[in-house]
mmCIF file of C-alpha atoms in Angstrom:
data_model
loop_
_atom_site.group_PDB
_atom_site.id
_atom_site.type_symbol
_atom_site.label_atom_id
_atom_site.label_comp_id
_atom_site.label_asym_id
_atom_site.label_seq_id
_atom_site.Cartn_x
_atom_site.Cartn_y
_atom_site.Cartn_z
ATOM 1 C CA ALA G 1 2.765 3.269 5.766
ATOM 2 C CA GLN G 2 1.760 -0.213 5.966
ATOM 3 C CA SER G 3 4.748 -3.184 5.677
ATOM 4 C CA VAL G 4 5.035 -6.574 6.506
ATOM 5 C CA THR G 5 8.019 -8.708 8.299
ATOM 6 C CA GLN G 6 8.394 -12.178 7.606
ATOM 7 C CA LEU G 7 10.414 -13.547 10.519
ATOM 8 C CA ASP G 8 11.991 -16.436 8.498
ATOM 9 C CA SER G 9 13.463 -16.806 5.496
ATOM 10 C CA HIS G 10 13.711 -20.600 5.185
ATOM 11 C CA VAL G 11 11.745 -22.962 6.999
ATOM 12 C CA SER G 12 12.279 -26.780 6.563
ATOM 13 C CA VAL G 13 9.667 -29.356 8.144
ATOM 14 C CA SER G 14 8.709 -32.971 7.716
ATOM 15 C CA GLU G 15 6.001 -34.703 5.716
ATOM 16 C CA GLY G 16 3.074 -35.131 8.386
ATOM 17 C CA THR G 17 4.219 -32.719 10.682
ATOM 18 C CA PRO G 18 2.751 -28.713 11.527
ATOM 19 C CA VAL G 19 3.606 -25.753 9.506
ATOM 20 C CA LEU G 20 4.310 -22.606 10.891
ATOM 21 C CA LEU G 21 5.341 -19.183 8.898
ATOM 22 C CA ARG G 22 5.450 -16.218 10.827
ATOM 23 C CA CYS G 23 4.372 -12.362 9.510
ATOM 24 C CA ASN G 24 4.160 -9.187 11.474
ATOM 25 C CA TYR G 25 2.297 -6.195 10.092
ATOM 26 C CA SER G 26 2.520 -2.812 10.790
ATOM 27 C CA SER G 27 -0.550 -0.426 9.294
ATOM 28 C CA SER G 28 -1.837 2.945 10.527
ATOM 29 C CA TYR G 29 -5.242 1.596 9.865
ATOM 30 C CA SER G 30 -7.348 -1.600 9.812
ATOM 31 C CA PRO G 31 -5.545 -3.876 7.464
ATOM 32 C CA SER G 32 -6.163 -6.254 4.864
ATOM 33 C CA LEU G 33 -3.857 -8.933 5.165
ATOM 34 C CA PHE G 34 -3.185 -11.811 2.607
ATOM 35 C CA TRP G 35 -1.179 -15.171 2.196
ATOM 36 C CA TYR G 36 0.136 -15.913 -1.060
ATOM 37 C CA VAL G 37 1.902 -18.971 -2.288
ATOM 38 C CA GLN G 38 4.205 -19.392 -5.292
ATOM 39 C CA HIS G 39 5.341 -22.355 -6.507
ATOM 40 C CA PRO G 40 7.995 -22.760 -8.960
ATOM 41 C CA ASN G 41 7.687 -21.594 -12.624
ATOM 42 C CA LYS G 42 3.877 -20.723 -11.590
ATOM 43 C CA GLY G 43 2.169 -17.808 -10.896
ATOM 44 C CA LEU G 44 1.154 -16.260 -7.095
ATOM 45 C CA GLN G 45 -2.016 -17.944 -5.933
ATOM 46 C CA LEU G 46 -4.014 -16.561 -3.051
ATOM 47 C CA LEU G 47 -4.350 -19.135 0.076
ATOM 48 C CA LEU G 48 -6.590 -16.711 2.243
ATOM 49 C CA LYS G 49 -6.980 -13.248 3.171
ATOM 50 C CA TYR G 50 -8.178 -11.528 6.325
ATOM 51 C CA THR G 51 -10.670 -8.264 5.720
ATOM 52 C CA SER G 52 -11.846 -7.340 9.515
ATOM 53 C CA ALA G 53 -14.336 -10.022 9.702
ATOM 54 C CA ALA G 54 -13.328 -13.276 11.646
ATOM 55 C CA THR G 55 -9.736 -13.268 12.967
ATOM 56 C CA LEU G 56 -9.247 -16.688 12.349
ATOM 57 C CA VAL G 57 -9.352 -17.219 8.485
ATOM 58 C CA LYS G 58 -9.363 -20.455 6.728
ATOM 59 C CA GLY G 59 -7.517 -20.860 3.301
ATOM 60 C CA ILE G 60 -7.127 -23.869 0.521
ATOM 61 C CA ASN G 61 -5.598 -26.713 0.932
ATOM 62 C CA GLY G 62 -5.517 -26.828 4.873
ATOM 63 C CA PHE G 63 -3.796 -23.537 5.715
ATOM 64 C CA GLU G 64 -5.309 -21.328 8.003
ATOM 65 C CA ALA G 65 -4.365 -18.136 9.755
ATOM 66 C CA GLU G 66 -5.244 -15.792 12.576
ATOM 67 C CA PHE G 67 -5.338 -12.089 12.699
ATOM 68 C CA LYS G 68 -3.797 -10.811 16.279
ATOM 69 C CA LYS G 69 -4.183 -6.854 16.601
ATOM 70 C CA SER G 70 -2.437 -7.050 20.162
ATOM 71 C CA GLU G 71 0.723 -8.817 18.376
ATOM 72 C CA THR G 72 0.628 -7.298 14.868
ATOM 73 C CA SER G 73 0.495 -10.806 13.571
ATOM 74 C CA PHE G 74 -0.838 -12.685 11.154
ATOM 75 C CA HIS G 75 1.050 -16.446 11.217
ATOM 76 C CA LEU G 76 0.158 -18.780 8.764
ATOM 77 C CA THR G 77 -0.298 -22.660 9.808
ATOM 78 C CA LYS G 78 -1.584 -25.941 8.597
ATOM 79 C CA PRO G 79 -1.691 -28.992 11.016
ATOM 80 C CA SER G 80 0.026 -31.609 8.693
ATOM 81 C CA ALA G 81 2.353 -30.768 5.851
ATOM 82 C CA HIS G 82 2.442 -32.367 2.584
ATOM 83 C CA MET G 83 5.190 -32.783 0.160
ATOM 84 C CA SER G 84 3.414 -30.688 -2.292
ATOM 85 C CA ASP G 85 3.077 -27.566 0.051
ATOM 86 C CA ALA G 86 6.968 -26.919 -0.898
ATOM 87 C CA ALA G 87 6.845 -23.448 -2.303
ATOM 88 C CA GLU G 88 7.730 -19.891 -1.482
ATOM 89 C CA TYR G 89 4.865 -17.754 0.543
ATOM 90 C CA PHE G 90 4.598 -14.534 1.000
ATOM 91 C CA CYS G 91 2.555 -12.278 3.814
ATOM 92 C CA VAL G 92 1.101 -9.353 1.967
ATOM 93 C CA VAL G 93 -0.634 -6.193 3.500
ATOM 94 C CA SER G 94 -3.301 -3.638 1.254
ATOM 95 C CA GLY G 95 -1.551 -0.203 0.733
ATOM 96 C CA GLY G 96 -4.891 1.395 1.284
ATOM 97 C CA GLY G 97 -5.901 4.485 -0.709
ATOM 98 C CA GLY G 98 -9.033 2.962 -2.006
ATOM 99 C CA TYR G 99 -7.646 0.444 -3.825
ATOM 100 C CA ASN G 100 -5.588 -2.788 -3.249
ATOM 101 C CA LYS G 101 -1.893 -2.025 -3.862
ATOM 102 C CA LEU G 102 -0.432 -5.014 -2.370
ATOM 103 C CA ILE G 103 2.874 -4.696 0.260
ATOM 104 C CA PHE G 104 4.450 -8.158 -0.199
ATOM 105 C CA GLY G 105 6.809 -9.629 2.635
ATOM 106 C CA ALA G 106 10.262 -11.070 1.603
ATOM 107 C CA GLY G 107 9.012 -14.547 1.465
ATOM 108 C CA THR G 108 9.519 -17.603 3.459
ATOM 109 C CA ARG G 109 10.224 -20.817 1.260
ATOM 110 C CA LEU G 110 9.052 -23.700 3.146
ATOM 111 C CA ALA G 111 11.117 -27.132 2.266
ATOM 112 C CA VAL G 112 9.369 -30.337 3.284
ATOM 113 C CA HIS G 113 11.323 -33.607 3.664
ATOM 114 C CA PRO G 114 9.871 -37.327 3.469
ATOM 115 C CA ASP N 1 -12.195 -19.544 -16.971
ATOM 116 C CA THR N 2 -9.133 -18.077 -18.277
ATOM 117 C CA GLY N 3 -7.127 -16.526 -16.115
ATOM 118 C CA VAL N 4 -4.584 -13.513 -16.377
ATOM 119 C CA SER N 5 -2.190 -14.169 -19.057
ATOM 120 C CA GLN N 6 1.150 -12.419 -19.875
ATOM 121 C CA ASP N 7 3.359 -12.653 -23.189
ATOM 122 C CA PRO N 8 6.189 -13.396 -23.508
ATOM 123 C CA ARG N 9 7.050 -15.667 -20.560
ATOM 124 C CA HIS N 10 10.634 -15.153 -21.129
ATOM 125 C CA LYS N 11 12.690 -12.215 -22.777
ATOM 126 C CA ILE N 12 16.525 -12.212 -23.088
ATOM 127 C CA THR N 13 17.637 -8.964 -24.450
ATOM 128 C CA LYS N 14 20.932 -6.835 -24.886
ATOM 129 C CA ARG N 15 21.750 -3.770 -22.893
ATOM 130 C CA GLY N 16 20.280 -0.643 -24.335
ATOM 131 C CA GLN N 17 17.407 -2.523 -26.247
ATOM 132 C CA ASN N 18 13.898 -1.633 -25.724
ATOM 133 C CA VAL N 19 11.230 -4.428 -24.819
ATOM 134 C CA THR N 20 7.464 -4.343 -24.344
ATOM 135 C CA PHE N 21 5.539 -7.261 -22.461
ATOM 136 C CA ARG N 22 1.775 -7.638 -22.662
ATOM 137 C CA CYS N 23 -0.600 -8.380 -19.884
ATOM 138 C CA ASP N 24 -4.826 -9.916 -20.928
ATOM 139 C CA PRO N 25 -6.525 -9.643 -17.448
ATOM 140 C CA ILE N 26 -9.381 -11.473 -16.856
ATOM 141 C CA SER N 27 -12.170 -10.079 -18.998
ATOM 142 C CA GLU N 28 -14.784 -8.374 -16.455
ATOM 143 C CA HIS N 29 -11.585 -7.195 -14.300
ATOM 144 C CA ASN N 30 -11.478 -3.284 -14.563
ATOM 145 C CA ARG N 31 -8.593 -2.980 -12.276
ATOM 146 C CA LEU N 32 -4.680 -3.720 -13.653
ATOM 147 C CA TYR N 33 -1.353 -3.942 -11.674
ATOM 148 C CA TRP N 34 2.177 -4.407 -12.569
ATOM 149 C CA TYR N 35 4.485 -5.297 -10.011
ATOM 150 C CA ARG N 36 8.505 -6.341 -10.215
ATOM 151 C CA GLN N 37 9.976 -9.234 -8.666
ATOM 152 C CA THR N 38 13.713 -9.741 -8.333
ATOM 153 C CA LEU N 39 15.481 -12.662 -7.126
ATOM 154 C CA GLY N 40 14.980 -13.831 -3.318
ATOM 155 C CA GLN N 41 12.148 -10.525 -2.640
ATOM 156 C CA GLY N 42 8.839 -10.102 -2.759
ATOM 157 C CA PRO N 43 7.230 -8.560 -5.569
ATOM 158 C CA GLU N 44 7.054 -4.604 -5.445
ATOM 159 C CA PHE N 45 4.286 -2.638 -6.792
ATOM 160 C CA LEU N 46 4.978 -0.289 -10.195
ATOM 161 C CA THR N 47 1.874 0.920 -11.257
ATOM 162 C CA TYR N 48 -2.012 0.764 -11.292
ATOM 163 C CA PHE N 49 -4.838 1.336 -13.923
ATOM 164 C CA GLN N 50 -8.540 1.788 -13.259
ATOM 165 C CA ASN N 51 -9.769 1.057 -16.776
ATOM 166 C CA GLU N 52 -7.879 2.949 -18.962
ATOM 167 C CA ALA N 53 -6.620 5.563 -16.490
ATOM 168 C CA GLN N 54 -3.217 5.063 -15.105
ATOM 169 C CA LEU N 55 -3.860 6.204 -11.235
ATOM 170 C CA GLU N 56 -0.443 5.610 -9.416
ATOM 171 C CA LYS N 57 3.176 5.066 -10.413
ATOM 172 C CA SER N 58 5.676 3.903 -7.972
ATOM 173 C CA ARG N 59 8.984 5.775 -7.898
ATOM 174 C CA LEU N 60 10.544 2.417 -8.789
ATOM 175 C CA LEU N 61 9.096 3.379 -12.254
ATOM 176 C CA SER N 62 11.760 5.601 -13.853
ATOM 177 C CA ASP N 63 11.380 7.679 -16.708
ATOM 178 C CA ARG N 64 12.398 4.857 -19.020
ATOM 179 C CA PHE N 65 9.337 2.706 -17.771
ATOM 180 C CA SER N 66 6.031 3.371 -19.759
ATOM 181 C CA ALA N 67 2.563 1.384 -19.273
ATOM 182 C CA GLU N 68 -0.404 1.670 -21.209
ATOM 183 C CA ARG N 69 -3.791 0.298 -21.072
ATOM 184 C CA PRO N 70 -5.514 2.013 -24.391
ATOM 185 C CA LYS N 71 -8.959 0.659 -24.420
ATOM 186 C CA GLY N 72 -9.293 -0.808 -20.658
ATOM 187 C CA SER N 73 -8.464 -4.285 -21.410
ATOM 188 C CA PHE N 74 -5.167 -5.372 -22.373
ATOM 189 C CA SER N 75 -2.040 -3.283 -20.484
ATOM 190 C CA THR N 76 1.678 -3.286 -22.011
ATOM 191 C CA LEU N 77 4.870 -2.185 -19.848
ATOM 192 C CA GLU N 78 7.721 -0.739 -22.266
ATOM 193 C CA ILE N 79 11.096 -0.721 -20.710
ATOM 194 C CA GLN N 80 13.351 1.461 -22.806
ATOM 195 C CA ARG N 81 17.210 1.400 -23.127
ATOM 196 C CA THR N 82 17.198 -1.738 -20.833
ATOM 197 C CA GLU N 83 20.086 -1.956 -18.059
ATOM 198 C CA GLN N 84 21.048 -4.884 -16.332
ATOM 199 C CA GLY N 85 19.543 -3.461 -13.285
ATOM 200 C CA ASP N 86 16.222 -4.384 -15.057
ATOM 201 C CA SER N 87 16.324 -7.808 -14.616
ATOM 202 C CA ALA N 88 13.333 -9.219 -12.886
ATOM 203 C CA MET N 89 9.994 -11.015 -13.361
ATOM 204 C CA TYR N 90 7.499 -8.592 -14.158
ATOM 205 C CA LEU N 91 3.813 -9.638 -12.802
ATOM 206 C CA CYS N 92 0.604 -8.559 -13.989
ATOM 207 C CA ALA N 93 -2.686 -8.924 -11.769
ATOM 208 C CA SER N 94 -6.076 -7.608 -12.108
ATOM 209 C CA SER N 95 -9.215 -7.587 -9.813
ATOM 210 C CA LEU N 96 -12.964 -6.809 -10.290
ATOM 211 C CA GLY N 97 -12.398 -3.128 -8.308
ATOM 212 C CA ALA N 98 -14.507 -3.587 -5.141
ATOM 213 C CA VAL N 99 -12.762 -2.321 -1.921
ATOM 214 C CA GLU N 100 -10.628 -5.373 -0.613
ATOM 215 C CA GLU N 101 -11.168 -7.490 -3.631
ATOM 216 C CA THR N 102 -8.242 -9.912 -4.465
ATOM 217 C CA GLN N 103 -5.647 -9.836 -7.063
ATOM 218 C CA TYR N 104 -5.175 -12.534 -9.542
ATOM 219 C CA PHE N 105 -1.697 -12.764 -10.417
ATOM 220 C CA GLY N 106 -0.356 -14.115 -14.575
ATOM 221 C CA PRO N 107 2.660 -16.206 -14.619
ATOM 222 C CA GLY N 108 5.119 -13.429 -15.155
ATOM 223 C CA THR N 109 7.615 -12.698 -17.821
ATOM 224 C CA ARG N 110 10.997 -13.175 -16.880
ATOM 225 C CA LEU N 111 13.530 -10.287 -18.309
ATOM 226 C CA LEU N 112 17.447 -11.127 -18.569
ATOM 227 C CA VAL N 113 19.100 -8.009 -19.484
ATOM 228 C CA LEU N 114 22.852 -8.995 -20.826
#
């Protein structure tokens, strides 16, 4: 069975400092992994996805994530946080079975302080 | 480009009443998914349609829940005899249908059962 664990429920950073949101996954086969962001009162938006191509994946708004099979991790990073990055972030693994049933982590709430 | 739309955005109902939600996917997308998100948690898969065929239902989807996609376009999710535990955000997503494709989410319908 597939699952994801987001290691931090809350992360707080200062504007302009790096962001690191941690995610570990469990999968019985080569997974597809995603990061989605959810701003208050807005729908889920895809930040980036890994689908067995390059292990370093670049997404929107300066975010990137690195797939590390040996560590079963898919951490999300950004070099410099912006106030607009404050939101809930979800690490997601594809459930497989020939279609993309998504399995979400519990989420990490990112706060960005001036 | 119109994204996934959901109606209504908010619904307040009394326990025991029936409610119905609608989802309009992106027009050329043949896969449609329903998820449920409770406070402080990540979304959980409920059910999935390929065109008009409902191909999988989660164990979360009790007998009081029914979903349809009659013409392979819009979908409805009905909850009969609502309970307070049904209070949640109900999310709809759609995708083109290729393997490892991206799911695009609607803004959700927030249900409160009093």
